[in-house]
Amino acid sequence: MSAWEKRLAELALEAVEKICTECKDQDKLKSFKSRARSLVSDMYSSGTAYVVSVTAARSSAAAVEIGLRARSLDDILRLCSDEAYSRKLGLDGSEDVGYAIYGALLLHALKEMHALSADRLSDTIRKLWGNTLAERVALRVATWLKRFAEAYIHD
């Protein structure tokens, strides 16, 4: 395993562990797990830009953009723990939160690995088109998120 692959695995593991400890709402946990299970196949078939767009469409652009500005995973997981904050960002219910956290985690990983540099969702989508490095990073982190979500989050 290369150093960058190890860093992605560590990031995904840390994210899922924190989700399990910070997010007390079982419906939000299940929603995140469902996203981790299903969206990785969409990434393979349609690409990262498509998956990021889906997460924003099913939650909110503002919530997914948190991943672009997050200094730590705690900034992203606030979407799960702070109801008022989630509502302010346009999230309404557990499904929205699951999509938002998943999308924000993907963007955070891309920024952490220096595969993407953007501050807004629209710029992110444009920069993802044809970005081979970003596709590789996103696929790897999505695969790890799926594995760890399946291991740690029980139905």
mmCIF file of N, CA and C in Angstrom, residues 52-120:
data_model
loop_
_atom_site.group_PDB
_atom_site.id
_atom_site.type_symbol
_atom_site.label_atom_id
_atom_site.label_comp_id
_atom_site.label_asym_id
_atom_site.label_seq_id
_atom_site.Cartn_x
_atom_site.Cartn_y
_atom_site.Cartn_z
ATOM 1 N N VAL A 52 -20.832 13.733 -6.556
ATOM 2 C CA VAL A 52 -20.862 14.956 -5.764
ATOM 3 C C VAL A 52 -22.134 15.746 -6.079
ATOM 4 N N SER A 53 -22.504 15.789 -7.341
ATOM 5 C CA SER A 53 -23.749 16.481 -7.734
ATOM 6 C C SER A 53 -24.976 15.830 -7.113
ATOM 7 N N VAL A 54 -25.004 14.515 -7.095
ATOM 8 C CA VAL A 54 -26.128 13.790 -6.482
ATOM 9 C C VAL A 54 -26.206 14.095 -4.991
ATOM 10 N N THR A 55 -25.071 14.063 -4.308
ATOM 11 C CA THR A 55 -25.101 14.328 -2.868
ATOM 12 C C THR A 55 -25.605 15.735 -2.586
ATOM 13 N N ALA A 56 -25.207 16.692 -3.415
ATOM 14 C CA ALA A 56 -25.677 18.076 -3.231
ATOM 15 C C ALA A 56 -27.164 18.198 -3.566
ATOM 16 N N ALA A 57 -27.594 17.524 -4.617
ATOM 17 C CA ALA A 57 -29.003 17.598 -5.024
ATOM 18 C C ALA A 57 -29.932 16.990 -3.981
ATOM 19 N N ARG A 58 -29.480 15.958 -3.313
ATOM 20 C CA ARG A 58 -30.315 15.264 -2.343
ATOM 21 C C ARG A 58 -30.144 15.782 -0.923
ATOM 22 N N SER A 59 -29.236 16.740 -0.754
ATOM 23 C CA SER A 59 -29.076 17.402 0.544
ATOM 24 C C SER A 59 -29.105 18.900 0.281
ATOM 25 N N SER A 60 -27.957 19.525 0.183
ATOM 26 C CA SER A 60 -27.860 20.924 -0.250
ATOM 27 C C SER A 60 -26.434 21.212 -0.661
ATOM 28 N N ALA A 61 -26.284 22.115 -1.608
ATOM 29 C CA ALA A 61 -24.945 22.510 -2.051
ATOM 30 C C ALA A 61 -24.156 23.081 -0.879
ATOM 31 N N ALA A 62 -24.799 23.894 -0.065
ATOM 32 C CA ALA A 62 -24.114 24.528 1.069
ATOM 33 C C ALA A 62 -23.560 23.493 2.044
ATOM 34 N N ALA A 63 -24.312 22.443 2.286
ATOM 35 C CA ALA A 63 -23.866 21.412 3.226
ATOM 36 C C ALA A 63 -22.700 20.610 2.654
ATOM 37 N N VAL A 64 -22.765 20.239 1.397
ATOM 38 C CA VAL A 64 -21.682 19.476 0.776
ATOM 39 C C VAL A 64 -20.416 20.326 0.671
ATOM 40 N N GLU A 65 -20.581 21.621 0.418
ATOM 41 C CA GLU A 65 -19.430 22.538 0.331
ATOM 42 C C GLU A 65 -18.638 22.624 1.632
ATOM 43 N N ILE A 66 -19.226 22.217 2.740
ATOM 44 C CA ILE A 66 -18.512 22.205 4.022
ATOM 45 C C ILE A 66 -17.208 21.417 3.867
ATOM 46 N N GLY A 67 -17.238 20.362 3.067
ATOM 47 C CA GLY A 67 -16.046 19.551 2.846
ATOM 48 C C GLY A 67 -14.898 20.316 2.205
ATOM 49 N N LEU A 68 -15.214 21.367 1.475
ATOM 50 C CA LEU A 68 -14.175 22.184 0.842
ATOM 51 C C LEU A 68 -13.483 23.115 1.829
ATOM 52 N N ARG A 69 -14.185 23.473 2.896
ATOM 53 C CA ARG A 69 -13.658 24.428 3.878
ATOM 54 C C ARG A 69 -13.285 23.788 5.211
ATOM 55 N N ALA A 70 -13.638 22.532 5.390
ATOM 56 C CA ALA A 70 -13.429 21.869 6.679
ATOM 57 C C ALA A 70 -11.953 21.808 7.033
ATOM 58 N N ARG A 71 -11.651 22.229 8.238
ATOM 59 C CA ARG A 71 -10.279 22.118 8.740
ATOM 60 C C ARG A 71 -10.066 20.770 9.408
ATOM 61 N N SER A 72 -11.179 20.166 9.808
ATOM 62 C CA SER A 72 -11.100 18.840 10.429
ATOM 63 C C SER A 72 -12.409 18.109 10.165
ATOM 64 N N LEU A 73 -12.430 16.844 10.496
ATOM 65 C CA LEU A 73 -13.654 16.052 10.343
ATOM 66 C C LEU A 73 -14.765 16.577 11.241
ATOM 67 N N ASP A 74 -14.404 17.178 12.351
ATOM 68 C CA ASP A 74 -15.410 17.722 13.266
ATOM 69 C C ASP A 74 -16.281 18.771 12.577
ATOM 70 N N ASP A 75 -15.696 19.552 11.674
ATOM 71 C CA ASP A 75 -16.477 20.553 10.938
ATOM 72 C C ASP A 75 -17.565 19.885 10.101
ATOM 73 N N ILE A 76 -17.256 18.743 9.534
ATOM 74 C CA ILE A 76 -18.227 17.998 8.722
ATOM 75 C C ILE A 76 -19.255 17.311 9.608
ATOM 76 N N LEU A 77 -18.805 16.713 10.689
ATOM 77 C CA LEU A 77 -19.714 15.947 11.547
ATOM 78 C C LEU A 77 -20.660 16.826 12.348
ATOM 79 N N ARG A 78 -20.403 18.102 12.350
ATOM 80 C CA ARG A 78 -21.360 19.030 12.958
ATOM 81 C C ARG A 78 -22.715 18.937 12.243
ATOM 82 N N LEU A 79 -22.697 18.520 10.986
ATOM 83 C CA LEU A 79 -23.941 18.325 10.238
ATOM 84 C C LEU A 79 -24.842 17.308 10.918
ATOM 85 N N CYS A 80 -24.229 16.349 11.598
ATOM 86 C CA CYS A 80 -24.996 15.305 12.272
ATOM 87 C C CYS A 80 -25.392 15.699 13.686
ATOM 88 N N SER A 81 -24.511 16.397 14.368
ATOM 89 C CA SER A 81 -24.732 16.654 15.791
ATOM 90 C C SER A 81 -25.479 17.950 16.102
ATOM 91 N N ASP A 82 -25.500 18.903 15.174
ATOM 92 C CA ASP A 82 -26.102 20.212 15.428
ATOM 93 C C ASP A 82 -27.302 20.425 14.500
ATOM 94 N N GLU A 83 -28.486 20.138 15.024
ATOM 95 C CA GLU A 83 -29.721 20.215 14.228
ATOM 96 C C GLU A 83 -29.961 21.612 13.647
ATOM 97 N N ALA A 84 -29.745 22.645 14.453
ATOM 98 C CA ALA A 84 -29.974 24.025 13.982
ATOM 99 C C ALA A 84 -29.029 24.356 12.831
ATOM 100 N N TYR A 85 -27.792 23.943 12.952
ATOM 101 C CA TYR A 85 -26.792 24.163 11.903
ATOM 102 C C TYR A 85 -27.207 23.441 10.624
ATOM 103 N N SER A 86 -27.653 22.201 10.753
ATOM 104 C CA SER A 86 -28.096 21.415 9.597
ATOM 105 C C SER A 86 -29.269 22.078 8.892
ATOM 106 N N ARG A 87 -30.241 22.523 9.667
ATOM 107 C CA ARG A 87 -31.410 23.193 9.081
ATOM 108 C C ARG A 87 -31.012 24.487 8.376
ATOM 109 N N LYS A 88 -30.079 25.223 8.971
ATOM 110 C CA LYS A 88 -29.600 26.473 8.375
ATOM 111 C C LYS A 88 -28.975 26.217 7.001
ATOM 112 N N LEU A 89 -28.374 25.046 6.834
ATOM 113 C CA LEU A 89 -27.750 24.676 5.565
ATOM 114 C C LEU A 89 -28.721 23.979 4.610
ATOM 115 N N GLY A 90 -29.993 23.932 4.982
ATOM 116 C CA GLY A 90 -31.011 23.382 4.092
ATOM 117 C C GLY A 90 -31.263 21.902 4.227
ATOM 118 N N LEU A 91 -30.780 21.293 5.293
ATOM 119 C CA LEU A 91 -31.000 19.861 5.482
ATOM 120 C C LEU A 91 -32.272 19.630 6.268
ATOM 121 N N ASP A 92 -33.046 18.661 5.800
ATOM 122 C CA ASP A 92 -34.323 18.380 6.425
ATOM 123 C C ASP A 92 -34.488 16.868 6.560
ATOM 124 N N GLY A 93 -33.946 16.325 7.629
ATOM 125 C CA GLY A 93 -34.124 14.906 7.883
ATOM 126 C C GLY A 93 -32.850 14.105 7.736
ATOM 127 N N SER A 94 -32.946 12.869 8.145
ATOM 128 C CA SER A 94 -31.801 11.959 8.203
ATOM 129 C C SER A 94 -31.197 11.657 6.844
ATOM 130 N N GLU A 95 -32.045 11.459 5.846
ATOM 131 C CA GLU A 95 -31.531 11.155 4.505
ATOM 132 C C GLU A 95 -30.671 12.298 3.986
ATOM 133 N N ASP A 96 -31.141 13.526 4.158
ATOM 134 C CA ASP A 96 -30.369 14.698 3.731
ATOM 135 C C ASP A 96 -29.006 14.725 4.403
ATOM 136 N N VAL A 97 -28.985 14.466 5.693
ATOM 137 C CA VAL A 97 -27.728 14.502 6.447
ATOM 138 C C VAL A 97 -26.770 13.418 5.951
ATOM 139 N N GLY A 98 -27.262 12.233 5.686
ATOM 140 C CA GLY A 98 -26.415 11.155 5.174
ATOM 141 C C GLY A 98 -25.760 11.521 3.849
ATOM 142 N N TYR A 99 -26.552 12.079 2.937
ATOM 143 C CA TYR A 99 -26.005 12.530 1.646
ATOM 144 C C TYR A 99 -24.982 13.649 1.847
ATOM 145 N N ALA A 100 -25.297 14.614 2.703
ATOM 146 C CA ALA A 100 -24.409 15.759 2.913
ATOM 147 C C ALA A 100 -23.071 15.318 3.510
ATOM 148 N N ILE A 101 -23.115 14.462 4.513
ATOM 149 C CA ILE A 101 -21.874 14.006 5.136
ATOM 150 C C ILE A 101 -21.028 13.235 4.123
ATOM 151 N N TYR A 102 -21.654 12.365 3.364
ATOM 152 C CA TYR A 102 -20.906 11.587 2.372
ATOM 153 C C TYR A 102 -20.248 12.511 1.342
ATOM 154 N N GLY A 103 -21.012 13.435 0.794
ATOM 155 C CA GLY A 103 -20.458 14.357 -0.201
ATOM 156 C C GLY A 103 -19.357 15.227 0.379
ATOM 157 N N ALA A 104 -19.570 15.735 1.579
ATOM 158 C CA ALA A 104 -18.563 16.583 2.227
ATOM 159 C C ALA A 104 -17.287 15.793 2.513
ATOM 160 N N LEU A 105 -17.422 14.531 2.919
ATOM 161 C CA LEU A 105 -16.234 13.709 3.169
ATOM 162 C C LEU A 105 -15.439 13.473 1.890
ATOM 163 N N LEU A 106 -16.123 13.234 0.785
ATOM 164 C CA LEU A 106 -15.418 13.067 -0.488
ATOM 165 C C LEU A 106 -14.622 14.318 -0.833
ATOM 166 N N LEU A 107 -15.258 15.473 -0.724
ATOM 167 C CA LEU A 107 -14.573 16.722 -1.053
ATOM 168 C C LEU A 107 -13.424 16.995 -0.097
ATOM 169 N N HIS A 108 -13.626 16.712 1.172
ATOM 170 C CA HIS A 108 -12.563 16.899 2.166
ATOM 171 C C HIS A 108 -11.353 16.022 1.819
ATOM 172 N N ALA A 109 -11.589 14.780 1.457
ATOM 173 C CA ALA A 109 -10.493 13.876 1.094
ATOM 174 C C ALA A 109 -9.755 14.391 -0.147
ATOM 175 N N LEU A 110 -10.492 14.868 -1.116
ATOM 176 C CA LEU A 110 -9.868 15.398 -2.330
ATOM 177 C C LEU A 110 -8.989 16.608 -2.023
ATOM 178 N N LYS A 111 -9.463 17.465 -1.137
ATOM 179 C CA LYS A 111 -8.662 18.630 -0.736
ATOM 180 C C LYS A 111 -7.442 18.190 0.077
ATOM 181 N N GLU A 112 -7.632 17.283 1.015
ATOM 182 C CA GLU A 112 -6.535 16.808 1.856
ATOM 183 C C GLU A 112 -5.413 16.181 1.028
ATOM 184 N N MET A 113 -5.781 15.513 -0.043
ATOM 185 C CA MET A 113 -4.798 14.831 -0.884
ATOM 186 C C MET A 113 -4.292 15.728 -2.022
ATOM 187 N N HIS A 114 -4.706 16.984 -2.005
ATOM 188 C CA HIS A 114 -4.280 17.967 -3.016
ATOM 189 C C HIS A 114 -4.664 17.553 -4.438
ATOM 190 N N ALA A 115 -5.794 16.854 -4.546
ATOM 191 C CA ALA A 115 -6.296 16.443 -5.853
ATOM 192 C C ALA A 115 -7.317 17.438 -6.389
ATOM 193 N N LEU A 116 -7.688 18.413 -5.564
ATOM 194 C CA LEU A 116 -8.709 19.377 -5.940
ATOM 195 C C LEU A 116 -8.476 20.669 -5.176
ATOM 196 N N SER A 117 -8.654 21.775 -5.873
ATOM 197 C CA SER A 117 -8.552 23.084 -5.240
ATOM 198 C C SER A 117 -9.743 23.917 -5.714
ATOM 199 N N ALA A 118 -10.711 24.084 -4.840
ATOM 200 C CA ALA A 118 -11.910 24.851 -5.171
ATOM 201 C C ALA A 118 -12.570 25.297 -3.869
ATOM 202 N N ASP A 119 -13.372 26.342 -3.971
ATOM 203 C CA ASP A 119 -14.074 26.852 -2.795
ATOM 204 C C ASP A 119 -15.592 26.764 -2.918
ATOM 205 N N ARG A 120 -16.075 26.545 -4.129
ATOM 206 C CA ARG A 120 -17.520 26.466 -4.362
ATOM 207 C C ARG A 120 -17.844 25.174 -5.089
#
